[in-house]
Amino acid sequence: MTDQSHYLDITATGVLSLIEDAGRQRCAHLGLTVGGVMDRHAWAWGNRLVGNRWGAAAVEITIGGLKGRFMQATQIALTGADLKARLNGQAIAPWQTQAVEAGDVLETGYATSGMRAYLCIRGGWKTPKGLGESRSCVLREQLGGLDGLGSALKSGDHLAYQPTQAEHRCALTSLPSQFIPDYSSPAQLDFYPNPHSQVSEDITEALLTSNWTLSSNSNRMAALLEGPKLETTARALISEGVAAGTVQLPPSGQPIILLNERQSIGGYPKPGFVTLRSLDHLAQVRPGQTVQLRSINLEQAQQQEAAFLRFFR
């Protein structure tokens, strides 16, 4: 709750709606995960459309079903999966700046492709900051979110924001279509090898040439891939720090790709890494969709990430 009159009065949250920002940095030594938005591409564009700098918190809406009333005028943008949103019953397009007035009611439907959408607001959502100066919600670790205990948003919550007077609004803008991903297309994820891998070249080749299916057991911690069993004689290692995008090969022979809410250490053999830019795409893949890995080298991976951060930060 807030004692101010500048908030979104939430009346429905759908499957899962979370407050997320760029994540909880410099806390891994405490055994804490990073968390943060799963699809940085959609989140970063959403914030740009409403004039926010990198890092502003958004509501990450999984599948859809969010509804709420704005108590003061502001500007918003919905990016990511198209939730067929309506403002006061009228359809509004995603990937564009949208002005809202006091009393306006936003209601989203449900995505038919893609998994996550981002509701960004001019100035960002003003929830409490916690460890790492982050607002990101991690349910498992009871950190962040509106109550500081990692809880998902629920009906009756009041999400505070800074009202925006007409003279301080940014220009209404829509994103050119070439920057809007097609989430229904097969997911091809860029992969670069681990130079210290104990996995044989044959296994790495099979990883790259096989068609994988995203398991329904996937979550914000890891993407589980189902397909041919990759049997390796490589032994589990002494646990060490793991990064987002690390591909692990557990005894089941079914690859695991570690995501934002990964554990801080791991000891399964690691044939390589999926790039951070490809993790943005992976965040929109639905269970049952096909996933393929394609090889790039470390320099290419670094260049694509540097270009992304140069543009948005």
Coordinates of C-alpha atoms in Angstrom, one line a residue:
M1 CA 0.0 0.0 0.0
T2 CA 1.0 3.6 -0.4
D3 CA -0.3 6.8 1.2
Q4 CA 0.2 8.7 -2.0
S5 CA -2.5 9.0 -4.7
H6 CA -0.1 8.1 -7.5
Y7 CA -0.4 4.4 -8.1
L8 CA -1.8 1.6 -10.2
D9 CA -4.6 -0.1 -8.3
I10 CA -4.2 -3.7 -9.3
T11 CA -7.4 -5.8 -9.6
A12 CA -6.0 -8.9 -11.4
T13 CA -2.5 -10.3 -12.0
G14 CA -3.0 -13.3 -14.2
V15 CA -0.6 -16.2 -14.1
L16 CA 2.4 -14.4 -12.7
S17 CA 3.3 -10.7 -12.5
L18 CA 6.6 -9.6 -11.0
I19 CA 8.4 -6.3 -10.4
E20 CA 11.8 -6.7 -12.1
D21 CA 14.7 -4.4 -13.0
A22 CA 18.3 -5.0 -14.3
G23 CA 18.8 -7.5 -11.4
R24 CA 20.7 -7.7 -8.1
Q25 CA 24.3 -7.1 -8.9
R26 CA 27.4 -7.9 -6.7
C27 CA 25.5 -10.2 -4.4
A28 CA 26.6 -13.6 -5.7
H29 CA 29.3 -13.9 -3.0
L30 CA 26.4 -14.1 -0.5
G31 CA 24.9 -17.0 -2.4
L32 CA 22.2 -14.9 -3.8
T33 CA 21.0 -15.0 -7.4
V34 CA 20.9 -12.0 -9.8
G35 CA 17.3 -12.2 -10.8
G36 CA 16.0 -9.3 -13.0
V37 CA 14.1 -9.2 -16.2
M38 CA 14.2 -12.3 -18.4
D39 CA 14.0 -10.5 -21.7
R40 CA 16.2 -7.4 -21.7
H41 CA 15.4 -6.6 -25.3
A42 CA 11.7 -6.0 -24.7
W43 CA 12.3 -4.4 -21.2
A44 CA 14.9 -2.0 -22.5
W45 CA 12.8 -0.9 -25.5
G46 CA 9.8 -0.5 -23.2
N47 CA 11.7 1.8 -20.9
R48 CA 13.2 3.8 -23.8
L49 CA 9.7 4.3 -25.3
V50 CA 8.7 6.1 -22.0
G51 CA 11.9 8.0 -21.7
N52 CA 13.5 5.9 -18.8
R53 CA 17.1 5.2 -18.4
W54 CA 18.6 1.7 -18.2
G55 CA 17.6 -0.1 -15.0
A56 CA 14.1 1.3 -14.4
A57 CA 11.7 -1.3 -12.9
A58 CA 8.9 -2.8 -15.0
V59 CA 6.1 -5.3 -14.4
E60 CA 7.0 -8.6 -16.0
I61 CA 3.7 -10.2 -17.0
T62 CA 3.9 -13.9 -17.7
I63 CA 1.3 -15.0 -20.3
G64 CA -1.1 -12.2 -19.4
G65 CA -4.2 -11.4 -17.2
L66 CA -3.1 -8.1 -15.6
K67 CA -5.8 -5.5 -14.9
G68 CA -5.5 -2.2 -13.0
R69 CA -6.7 1.4 -12.7
F70 CA -4.2 4.4 -13.0
M71 CA -4.9 7.0 -10.3
Q72 CA -2.9 9.8 -12.1
A73 CA -2.0 10.7 -15.6
T74 CA 1.3 9.2 -17.0
Q75 CA 2.7 7.4 -20.0
I76 CA 3.2 3.6 -20.4
A77 CA 4.5 1.2 -22.9
L78 CA 3.8 -2.6 -23.3
T79 CA 6.5 -4.6 -25.0
G80 CA 7.4 -8.3 -25.4
A81 CA 4.6 -10.8 -26.0
D82 CA 1.4 -9.2 -27.5
L83 CA -1.2 -9.5 -24.7
K84 CA -4.0 -7.8 -26.8
A85 CA -4.2 -5.1 -24.2
R86 CA -7.1 -2.7 -23.9
L87 CA -7.3 0.8 -22.3
N88 CA -10.9 1.6 -21.2
G89 CA -12.0 -1.2 -23.4
Q90 CA -10.2 0.1 -26.5
A91 CA -7.4 -2.0 -28.1
I92 CA -3.9 -0.5 -27.8
A93 CA -0.9 -1.6 -29.7
P94 CA 2.3 -2.9 -28.0
W95 CA 5.7 -1.5 -28.6
Q96 CA 4.6 2.1 -28.5
T97 CA 4.3 5.0 -26.1
Q98 CA 0.7 5.3 -24.7
A99 CA -0.7 8.2 -22.7
V100 CA -3.0 7.4 -19.8
E101 CA -5.2 9.7 -17.8
A102 CA -6.4 9.5 -14.2
G103 CA -9.0 6.7 -13.9
D104 CA -8.0 4.9 -17.0
V105 CA -8.3 1.1 -16.8
L106 CA -5.7 -1.2 -18.4
E107 CA -6.6 -4.8 -19.0
T108 CA -4.5 -7.4 -20.8
G109 CA -5.6 -10.5 -22.5
Y110 CA -3.3 -13.5 -23.0
A111 CA -0.4 -14.1 -25.3
T112 CA -0.7 -16.5 -28.2
S113 CA 3.0 -16.4 -28.9
G114 CA 5.9 -15.4 -26.6
M115 CA 5.8 -15.8 -22.8
R116 CA 6.5 -12.4 -21.2
A117 CA 5.4 -8.8 -21.6
Y118 CA 6.8 -5.7 -19.8
L119 CA 4.6 -2.9 -18.5
C120 CA 6.9 0.1 -18.3
I121 CA 5.9 3.5 -16.9
R122 CA 7.3 7.0 -17.2
G123 CA 9.9 7.3 -14.4
G124 CA 9.7 3.5 -13.5
W125 CA 7.7 1.8 -10.7
K126 CA 8.6 3.1 -7.3
T127 CA 8.8 0.0 -5.2
P128 CA 11.3 -0.3 -2.3
K129 CA 14.9 -1.0 -3.2
G130 CA 16.7 -3.9 -1.4
L131 CA 20.0 -5.6 -1.5
G132 CA 22.1 -4.5 -4.5
E133 CA 20.0 -1.4 -4.9
S134 CA 17.6 -3.6 -6.8
R135 CA 13.8 -3.8 -6.9
S136 CA 13.8 -7.2 -8.6
C137 CA 11.6 -9.9 -7.2
V138 CA 12.9 -13.4 -6.5
L139 CA 10.3 -15.6 -5.0
R140 CA 12.7 -18.4 -3.9
E141 CA 15.0 -16.0 -1.9
Q142 CA 12.2 -13.8 -0.6
L143 CA 13.8 -10.6 -1.9
G144 CA 12.5 -7.6 -3.7
G145 CA 9.0 -6.8 -5.0
L146 CA 6.4 -4.6 -3.5
D147 CA 6.7 -6.0 0.0
G148 CA 10.5 -6.6 -0.1
L149 CA 9.8 -10.3 0.5
G150 CA 9.8 -11.5 -3.1
S151 CA 6.0 -11.8 -3.4
A152 CA 4.4 -11.7 -6.8
L153 CA 1.9 -9.0 -7.4
K154 CA -1.7 -9.7 -6.2
S155 CA -5.1 -8.1 -6.5
G156 CA -5.4 -5.1 -4.2
D157 CA -1.7 -4.1 -4.5
H158 CA -1.0 -0.4 -5.1
L159 CA 2.0 0.1 -7.4
A160 CA 3.4 3.7 -6.9
Y161 CA 4.7 5.8 -9.8
Q162 CA 5.5 9.5 -10.4
P163 CA 2.7 11.3 -12.1
T164 CA 3.6 13.1 -15.3
Q165 CA 2.2 16.5 -16.2
A166 CA 1.4 17.1 -19.8
E167 CA 4.4 19.5 -20.3
H168 CA 6.8 16.8 -19.0
R169 CA 5.6 13.9 -21.2
C170 CA 7.9 12.4 -23.8
A171 CA 7.0 12.2 -27.5
L172 CA 4.6 9.4 -28.4
T173 CA 6.7 6.9 -30.3
S174 CA 6.3 3.5 -31.8
L175 CA 9.1 1.0 -32.4
P176 CA 10.0 0.3 -36.1
S177 CA 8.9 -3.2 -37.0
Q178 CA 12.4 -4.5 -37.7
F179 CA 13.2 -4.3 -34.0
I180 CA 10.1 -6.3 -32.9
P181 CA 10.9 -10.0 -32.6
D182 CA 8.7 -12.8 -34.1
Y183 CA 8.3 -15.1 -31.1
S184 CA 6.5 -17.8 -33.1
S185 CA 9.6 -18.5 -35.2
P186 CA 12.0 -21.4 -34.2
A187 CA 14.5 -20.3 -31.5
Q188 CA 18.1 -20.3 -32.7
L189 CA 20.4 -19.6 -29.8
D190 CA 24.0 -18.5 -30.3
F191 CA 26.4 -20.8 -28.4
Y192 CA 30.2 -20.6 -27.8
P193 CA 32.3 -23.4 -26.5
N194 CA 33.8 -23.6 -23.0
P195 CA 37.6 -23.7 -23.5
H196 CA 37.9 -25.8 -20.3
S197 CA 35.2 -28.2 -21.2
Q198 CA 35.6 -31.9 -20.2
V199 CA 32.9 -32.9 -22.7
S200 CA 34.1 -34.6 -25.9
E201 CA 33.9 -32.8 -29.3
D202 CA 31.4 -35.5 -30.4
I203 CA 29.0 -34.5 -27.6
T204 CA 29.4 -30.8 -28.3
E205 CA 28.7 -31.5 -32.0
A206 CA 25.5 -33.5 -31.1
L207 CA 24.4 -30.6 -28.9
L208 CA 24.7 -28.2 -31.8
T209 CA 23.2 -30.4 -34.5
S210 CA 20.2 -31.8 -32.6
N211 CA 16.7 -30.4 -32.4
W212 CA 15.7 -29.7 -28.7
T213 CA 12.3 -29.0 -27.2
L214 CA 11.8 -26.7 -24.2
S215 CA 10.5 -28.6 -21.3
S216 CA 7.5 -27.5 -19.3
N217 CA 9.6 -27.9 -16.2
S218 CA 11.6 -24.8 -17.2
N219 CA 11.4 -21.8 -15.0
R220 CA 13.2 -18.5 -14.2
M221 CA 16.2 -20.5 -12.9
A222 CA 16.9 -22.8 -15.9
A223 CA 15.7 -23.8 -19.3
L224 CA 15.5 -27.6 -19.5
L225 CA 15.9 -29.1 -23.0
E226 CA 14.5 -32.4 -24.1
G227 CA 15.9 -34.5 -27.0
P228 CA 18.4 -37.2 -27.7
K229 CA 20.3 -38.3 -24.6
L230 CA 23.9 -37.0 -24.6
E231 CA 25.9 -39.6 -22.6
T232 CA 29.2 -38.2 -21.4
T233 CA 32.0 -39.8 -19.5
A234 CA 33.0 -36.4 -18.1
R235 CA 32.7 -36.5 -14.3
A236 CA 31.0 -33.9 -12.2
L237 CA 33.4 -31.1 -11.1
I238 CA 34.1 -29.4 -7.9
S239 CA 31.3 -26.7 -7.7
E240 CA 32.4 -23.3 -9.0
G241 CA 30.7 -20.0 -9.9
V242 CA 28.3 -20.2 -12.8
A243 CA 27.1 -17.5 -15.2
A244 CA 23.9 -16.8 -17.0
G245 CA 23.8 -18.8 -20.2
T246 CA 26.0 -21.7 -18.9
V247 CA 25.0 -25.0 -20.5
Q248 CA 25.2 -27.9 -18.1
L249 CA 25.1 -31.5 -18.9
P250 CA 23.7 -33.5 -15.9
P251 CA 23.7 -37.3 -15.7
S252 CA 20.3 -37.4 -17.4
G253 CA 22.0 -36.4 -20.7
Q254 CA 19.4 -33.6 -21.2
P255 CA 21.1 -30.1 -21.4
I256 CA 20.2 -27.3 -18.9
I257 CA 20.7 -23.6 -19.7
L258 CA 21.1 -21.5 -16.6
L259 CA 19.0 -18.3 -16.5
N260 CA 18.6 -15.2 -14.3
E261 CA 17.6 -17.0 -11.1
R262 CA 20.3 -19.7 -11.4
Q263 CA 22.1 -20.9 -8.3
S264 CA 25.4 -19.2 -7.7
I265 CA 27.6 -22.3 -8.1
G266 CA 27.4 -25.6 -10.0
G267 CA 29.4 -28.7 -10.7
Y268 CA 28.0 -30.4 -13.8
P269 CA 30.1 -30.6 -17.0
K270 CA 29.8 -27.4 -19.0
P271 CA 30.3 -27.8 -22.8
G272 CA 29.7 -24.1 -23.4
F273 CA 27.5 -21.0 -23.1
V274 CA 24.5 -19.5 -24.7
T275 CA 25.0 -15.7 -25.3
L276 CA 23.1 -13.2 -23.1
R277 CA 21.4 -11.8 -26.2
S278 CA 20.1 -15.3 -27.0
L279 CA 18.8 -15.6 -23.5
D280 CA 16.6 -12.6 -24.2
H281 CA 15.0 -14.7 -27.0
L282 CA 14.9 -17.8 -24.9
A283 CA 12.8 -15.9 -22.4
Q284 CA 10.0 -15.8 -24.9
V285 CA 10.1 -19.5 -26.0
R286 CA 7.1 -21.6 -24.9
P287 CA 7.3 -25.1 -23.6
G288 CA 7.1 -27.5 -26.5
Q289 CA 8.7 -25.1 -28.9
T290 CA 11.9 -26.2 -30.8
V291 CA 15.2 -24.8 -29.8
Q292 CA 18.5 -25.1 -31.8
L293 CA 22.0 -24.0 -30.9
R294 CA 24.3 -22.5 -33.4
S295 CA 28.0 -22.0 -33.0
I296 CA 29.7 -18.6 -32.7
N297 CA 33.0 -17.7 -31.2
L298 CA 33.7 -15.8 -28.0
E299 CA 34.7 -12.6 -29.8
Q300 CA 31.4 -12.5 -31.7
A301 CA 29.5 -13.1 -28.4
Q302 CA 31.3 -10.2 -26.8
Q303 CA 30.7 -7.9 -29.7
Q304 CA 26.9 -8.6 -29.8
E305 CA 26.6 -8.0 -26.1
A306 CA 28.8 -4.8 -26.2
A307 CA 26.7 -3.4 -29.1
F308 CA 23.4 -4.0 -27.1
L309 CA 24.8 -2.3 -24.0
R310 CA 26.3 0.6 -25.9
F311 CA 22.9 1.3 -27.4
F312 CA 20.8 1.1 -24.2
R313 CA 23.1 2.2 -21.4

